[in-house]
PDB file of C-alpha atoms in Angstrom:
ATOM      1  CA  SER A   1     -39.985-124.258   6.915  1.00 61.00           C
ATOM      2  CA  CYS A   2     -38.433-122.804   3.656  1.00 62.00           C
ATOM      3  CA  LEU A   3     -35.011-123.674   5.325  1.00 68.00           C
ATOM      4  CA  SER A   4     -35.592-127.422   5.771  1.00 74.00           C
ATOM      5  CA  VAL A   5     -36.129-127.862   1.901  1.00 74.00           C
ATOM      6  CA  THR A   6     -32.692-128.213   0.367  1.00 80.00           C
ATOM      7  CA  LYS A   7     -32.292-125.494  -2.399  1.00 78.00           C
ATOM      8  CA  ASP A   8     -32.691-127.145  -5.572  1.00 82.00           C
ATOM      9  CA  LYS A   9     -35.992-128.461  -4.177  1.00 84.00           C
ATOM     10  CA  ARG A  10     -37.578-124.928  -2.695  1.00 79.00           C
ATOM     11  CA  HIS A  11     -40.228-123.093  -4.654  1.00 83.00           C
ATOM     12  CA  PRO A  12     -39.350-119.636  -6.034  1.00 85.00           C
ATOM     13  CA  PHE A  13     -41.334-118.481  -3.628  1.00 83.00           C
ATOM     14  CA  GLN A  14     -39.640-119.795  -0.690  1.00 84.00           C
ATOM     15  CA  HIS A  15     -36.353-118.625  -2.686  1.00 82.00           C
ATOM     16  CA  ASN A  16     -37.725-115.018  -2.582  1.00 87.00           C
ATOM     17  CA  VAL A  17     -38.433-115.046   1.241  1.00 86.00           C
ATOM     18  CA  ILE A  18     -34.972-116.786   1.856  1.00 83.00           C
ATOM     19  CA  ASN A  19     -33.699-113.793  -0.444  1.00 89.00           C
ATOM     20  CA  MET A  20     -35.360-111.143   1.346  1.00 91.00           C
ATOM     21  CA  ALA A  21     -33.944-112.539   4.784  1.00 90.00           C
ATOM     22  CA  ASP A  22     -30.347-112.225   3.331  1.00 91.00           C
ATOM     23  CA  GLU A  23     -30.708-108.508   2.440  1.00 95.00           C
ATOM     24  CA  VAL A  24     -32.154-107.967   5.939  1.00 95.00           C
ATOM     25  CA  LEU A  25     -29.722-109.845   7.643  1.00 96.00           C
ATOM     26  CA  VAL A  26     -26.912-108.157   5.056  1.00 96.00           C
ATOM     27  CA  GLU A  27     -28.693-104.558   5.885  1.00 96.00           C
ATOM     28  CA  LEU A  28     -28.244-104.989  10.193  1.00 96.00           C
ATOM     29  CA  GLN A  29     -24.759-106.382   9.907  1.00 96.00           C
ATOM     30  CA  LYS A  30     -23.779-103.106   8.328  1.00 97.00           C
ATOM     31  CA  GLU A  31     -25.533-101.092  10.910  1.00 96.00           C
ATOM     32  CA  LEU A  32     -23.965-102.801  13.699  1.00 97.00           C
ATOM     33  CA  GLU A  33     -20.739-102.715  11.871  1.00 96.00           C
ATOM     34  CA  THR A  34     -20.928 -98.802  11.699  1.00 96.00           C
ATOM     35  CA  ALA A  35     -22.673 -98.799  15.598  1.00 95.00           C
ATOM     36  CA  VAL A  36     -19.057-100.578  16.506  1.00 96.00           C
ATOM     37  CA  SER A  37     -17.088 -98.470  14.441  1.00 93.00           C
ATOM     38  CA  ASN A  38     -18.257 -95.705  15.916  1.00 91.00           C
ATOM     39  CA  ALA A  39     -18.224 -96.778  19.431  1.00 90.00           C
ATOM     40  CA  ASP A  40     -14.412 -97.612  18.833  1.00 89.00           C
ATOM     41  CA  SER A  41     -14.158 -93.934  17.513  1.00 87.00           C
ATOM     42  CA  LYS A  42     -15.355 -92.584  20.837  1.00 84.00           C
ATOM     43  CA  LEU A  43     -13.340 -94.857  22.769  1.00 85.00           C
ATOM     44  CA  ALA A  44     -10.359 -94.090  20.941  1.00 84.00           C
ATOM     45  CA  ASP A  45     -11.526 -90.173  21.487  1.00 82.00           C
ATOM     46  CA  SER A  46     -12.618 -90.997  25.199  1.00 83.00           C
ATOM     47  CA  ALA A  47      -9.111 -89.432  26.771  1.00 82.00           C
ATOM     48  CA  GLY A  48      -9.291 -86.587  24.637  1.00 83.00           C
ATOM     49  CA  GLU A  49     -12.826 -86.080  25.395  1.00 83.00           C
ATOM     50  CA  LYS A  50     -12.205 -86.447  28.989  1.00 85.00           C
ATOM     51  CA  GLN A  51      -9.328 -83.761  29.051  1.00 88.00           C
ATOM     52  CA  ARG A  52     -11.919 -81.298  26.908  1.00 88.00           C
ATOM     53  CA  ARG A  53     -14.477 -82.218  29.864  1.00 89.00           C
ATOM     54  CA  ASP A  54     -12.121 -81.663  32.410  1.00 91.00           C
ATOM     55  CA  LEU A  55     -10.740 -78.426  31.220  1.00 92.00           C
ATOM     56  CA  ALA A  56     -14.366 -77.034  30.918  1.00 92.00           C
ATOM     57  CA  ALA A  57     -15.457 -77.864  34.181  1.00 94.00           C
ATOM     58  CA  SER A  58     -12.141 -76.590  35.903  1.00 93.00           C
ATOM     59  CA  GLU A  59     -12.783 -73.185  33.625  1.00 93.00           C
ATOM     60  CA  THR A  60     -16.361 -73.142  34.968  1.00 94.00           C
ATOM     61  CA  LYS A  61     -15.220 -73.461  38.355  1.00 95.00           C
ATOM     62  CA  THR A  62     -12.927 -70.764  38.072  1.00 93.00           C
ATOM     63  CA  LYS A  63     -15.728 -68.660  36.697  1.00 93.00           C
ATOM     64  CA  LEU A  64     -18.280 -69.489  39.580  1.00 94.00           C
ATOM     65  CA  GLU A  65     -15.293 -68.814  41.962  1.00 94.00           C
ATOM     66  CA  ALA A  66     -14.730 -65.347  40.490  1.00 93.00           C
ATOM     67  CA  ALA A  67     -18.833 -64.715  40.625  1.00 93.00           C
ATOM     68  CA  GLU A  68     -18.707 -65.519  44.116  1.00 93.00           C
ATOM     69  CA  THR A  69     -16.004 -63.202  44.748  1.00 93.00           C
ATOM     70  CA  LEU A  70     -17.527 -60.488  42.870  1.00 92.00           C
ATOM     71  CA  GLU A  71     -20.926 -61.200  44.624  1.00 93.00           C
ATOM     72  CA  GLY A  72     -19.031 -61.070  48.041  1.00 93.00           C
ATOM     73  CA  CYS A  73     -17.512 -57.531  46.897  1.00 91.00           C
ATOM     74  CA  ARG A  74     -21.081 -56.244  45.719  1.00 91.00           C
ATOM     75  CA  LEU A  75     -22.777 -57.287  48.827  1.00 91.00           C
ATOM     76  CA  THR A  76     -20.093 -56.171  50.772  1.00 91.00           C
ATOM     77  CA  ALA A  77     -20.104 -52.726  49.077  1.00 90.00           C
ATOM     78  CA  MET A  78     -23.745 -52.360  49.280  1.00 90.00           C
ATOM     79  CA  THR A  79     -23.549 -52.829  52.999  1.00 89.00           C
ATOM     80  CA  GLU A  80     -20.953 -50.263  53.308  1.00 88.00           C
ATOM     81  CA  ALA A  81     -23.349 -47.676  51.328  1.00 86.00           C
ATOM     82  CA  LYS A  82     -26.171 -48.707  53.263  1.00 86.00           C
ATOM     83  CA  ALA A  83     -24.332 -47.668  56.006  1.00 86.00           C
ATOM     84  CA  THR A  84     -22.604 -44.783  54.742  1.00 86.00           C
ATOM     85  CA  GLY A  85     -26.090 -43.454  53.826  1.00 83.00           C
ATOM     86  CA  LYS A  86     -27.480 -44.070  57.494  1.00 83.00           C
ATOM     87  CA  THR A  87     -24.413 -42.140  58.265  1.00 86.00           C
ATOM     88  CA  ASN A  88     -25.256 -39.808  56.015  1.00 85.00           C
ATOM     89  CA  GLU A  89     -28.672 -39.229  56.711  1.00 85.00           C
ATOM     90  CA  ALA A  90     -28.273 -38.603  60.138  1.00 85.00           C
ATOM     91  CA  ALA A  91     -25.094 -35.833  59.624  1.00 86.00           C
ATOM     92  CA  LEU A  92     -28.063 -34.392  57.323  1.00 88.00           C
ATOM     93  CA  VAL A  93     -30.545 -34.436  60.006  1.00 88.00           C
ATOM     94  CA  GLU A  94     -27.947 -32.980  62.651  1.00 90.00           C
ATOM     95  CA  ALA A  95     -26.760 -30.576  60.233  1.00 91.00           C
ATOM     96  CA  LYS A  96     -30.845 -29.288  59.456  1.00 92.00           C
ATOM     97  CA  LYS A  97     -30.905 -29.432  63.751  1.00 92.00           C
ATOM     98  CA  GLN A  98     -28.009 -26.909  63.784  1.00 91.00           C
ATOM     99  CA  GLU A  99     -29.417 -24.633  61.464  1.00 92.00           C
ATOM    100  CA  LYS A 100     -32.879 -24.269  62.758  1.00 92.00           C
ATOM    101  CA  PHE A 101     -30.897 -23.648  65.933  1.00 90.00           C
ATOM    102  CA  THR A 102     -28.302 -21.255  64.151  1.00 91.00           C
ATOM    103  CA  LEU A 103     -31.246 -19.275  62.771  1.00 90.00           C
ATOM    104  CA  ALA A 104     -33.288 -19.003  65.713  1.00 90.00           C
ATOM    105  CA  GLN A 105     -30.167 -17.794  67.687  1.00 86.00           C
ATOM    106  CA  PHE A 106     -29.704 -15.223  64.453  1.00 86.00           C
ATOM    107  CA  ASP A 107     -33.249 -14.293  64.490  1.00 88.00           C
ATOM    108  CA  LYS A 108     -32.930 -13.361  68.344  1.00 83.00           C
ATOM    109  CA  VAL A 109     -29.682 -11.755  67.907  1.00 78.00           C
ATOM    110  CA  SER A 110     -31.143  -9.642  64.985  1.00 81.00           C
ATOM    111  CA  ALA A 111     -34.284  -8.520  67.071  1.00 83.00           C
ATOM    112  CA  ARG A 112     -31.744  -7.210  69.867  1.00 77.00           C
ATOM    113  CA  LYS A 113     -29.660  -5.588  66.992  1.00 77.00           C
ATOM    114  CA  THR A 114     -33.165  -3.930  65.913  1.00 80.00           C
ATOM    115  CA  SER A 115     -34.379  -3.133  69.176  1.00 78.00           C
ATOM    116  CA  LEU A 116     -30.608  -1.476  70.268  1.00 76.00           C
ATOM    117  CA  GLU A 117     -30.882   0.293  66.859  1.00 76.00           C
ATOM    118  CA  ASN A 118     -34.254   1.774  67.639  1.00 80.00           C
ATOM    119  CA  ILE A 119     -33.224   2.849  71.326  1.00 76.00           C
ATOM    120  CA  ILE A 120     -30.441   4.296  70.105  1.00 74.00           C
ATOM    121  CA  SER A 121     -31.881   6.161  67.110  1.00 77.00           C
ATOM    122  CA  THR A 122     -35.180   7.331  69.303  1.00 78.00           C
ATOM    123  CA  GLN A 123     -33.367   8.047  72.610  1.00 74.00           C
ATOM    124  CA  LEU A 124     -29.718   8.257  72.876  1.00 72.00           C
ATOM    125  CA  GLU A 125     -29.225  10.378  69.482  1.00 74.00           C
ATOM    126  CA  PRO A 126     -31.478  12.515  70.441  1.00 76.00           C
ATOM    127  CA  MET A 127     -30.605  13.047  74.009  1.00 73.00           C
ATOM    128  CA  LYS A 128     -27.124  13.796  72.788  1.00 72.00           C
ATOM    129  CA  SER A 129     -28.427  16.192  69.923  1.00 75.00           C
ATOM    130  CA  ALA A 130     -30.283  17.976  72.568  1.00 74.00           C
ATOM    131  CA  GLY A 131     -27.425  18.642  74.806  1.00 72.00           C
ATOM    132  CA  GLY A 132     -28.056  16.178  77.491  1.00 66.00           C
ATOM    133  CA  GLY A 133     -26.523  15.281  80.267  1.00 69.00           C
ATOM    134  CA  LYS A 134     -23.324  13.087  79.522  1.00 72.00           C
ATOM    135  CA  ARG A 135     -23.428  11.438  82.709  1.00 74.00           C
ATOM    136  CA  GLU A 136     -27.304  10.588  81.910  1.00 74.00           C
ATOM    137  CA  ILE A 137     -26.387   9.478  78.549  1.00 72.00           C
ATOM    138  CA  ASN A 138     -23.473   7.197  79.882  1.00 75.00           C
ATOM    139  CA  VAL A 139     -25.903   5.588  82.545  1.00 76.00           C
ATOM    140  CA  LEU A 140     -28.351   4.735  79.946  1.00 75.00           C
ATOM    141  CA  THR A 141     -25.634   3.541  77.565  1.00 74.00           C
ATOM    142  CA  LYS A 142     -24.116   1.158  80.089  1.00 76.00           C
ATOM    143  CA  ALA A 143     -27.464   0.090  81.681  1.00 78.00           C
ATOM    144  CA  LEU A 144     -28.513  -0.905  77.771  1.00 75.00           C
ATOM    145  CA  GLY A 145     -25.665  -2.862  77.212  1.00 75.00           C
ATOM    146  CA  ALA A 146     -25.786  -4.862  80.413  1.00 76.00           C
ATOM    147  CA  PHE A 147     -29.493  -5.476  79.833  1.00 75.00           C
ATOM    148  CA  GLU A 148     -28.342  -6.523  76.417  1.00 74.00           C
ATOM    149  CA  GLY A 149     -25.740  -8.838  77.731  1.00 73.00           C
ATOM    150  CA  PHE A 150     -23.065  -7.191  76.141  1.00 72.00           C
ATOM    151  CA  ASP A 151     -19.845  -8.274  77.247  1.00 71.00           C
ATOM    152  CA  ALA A 152     -16.774  -5.381  77.546  1.00 72.00           C
ATOM    153  CA  SER A 153     -15.327  -5.303  73.987  1.00 72.00           C
ATOM    154  CA  LEU A 154     -19.228  -4.396  73.462  1.00 68.00           C
ATOM    155  CA  MET A 155     -19.521  -2.091  75.923  1.00 68.00           C
ATOM    156  CA  GLN A 156     -16.549  -0.236  74.813  1.00 70.00           C
ATOM    157  CA  ALA A 157     -18.162   0.090  71.283  1.00 69.00           C
ATOM    158  CA  LEU A 158     -21.145   1.334  72.366  1.00 64.00           C
ATOM    159  CA  PRO A 159     -21.421   5.601  71.625  1.00 60.00           C
ATOM    160  CA  THR A 160     -20.976   7.414  74.568  1.00 60.00           C
ATOM    161  CA  ALA A 161     -21.440  11.167  75.064  1.00 51.00           C
TER     162      ALA A 161
END
């Protein structure tokens, strides 16, 4: 309603209202001009910004490919390590079986050796010392070797009369 009255016929209150509206419109115009200026700056730099983003995307893609390659290598190494571990575990189990078998064989041979030493010290040596017959000693020695399963080389190593 104050705009419908000419300037010279307006009430001071109406002048104040129009002045306030002018100030608001001037401030709004400045804000819009600043926004347009900022948008123009962004638009002018959009090619550079696009280049920076493309470069960043390319670098990220390269890093991702490298990470995927490393992950593949890690998984392969882990799979191989597990397989090697299983192979090593199987070898260890087999070695333990062989060790048990070898120890059992060693115990048998040690027992036979002890038995043979006992027979030699309690039977053959006293028979020799007493002047026992050579023939009996040799027969007993051969029978003992055959009983123990000695081969020809061990049979020759046995004491004779």
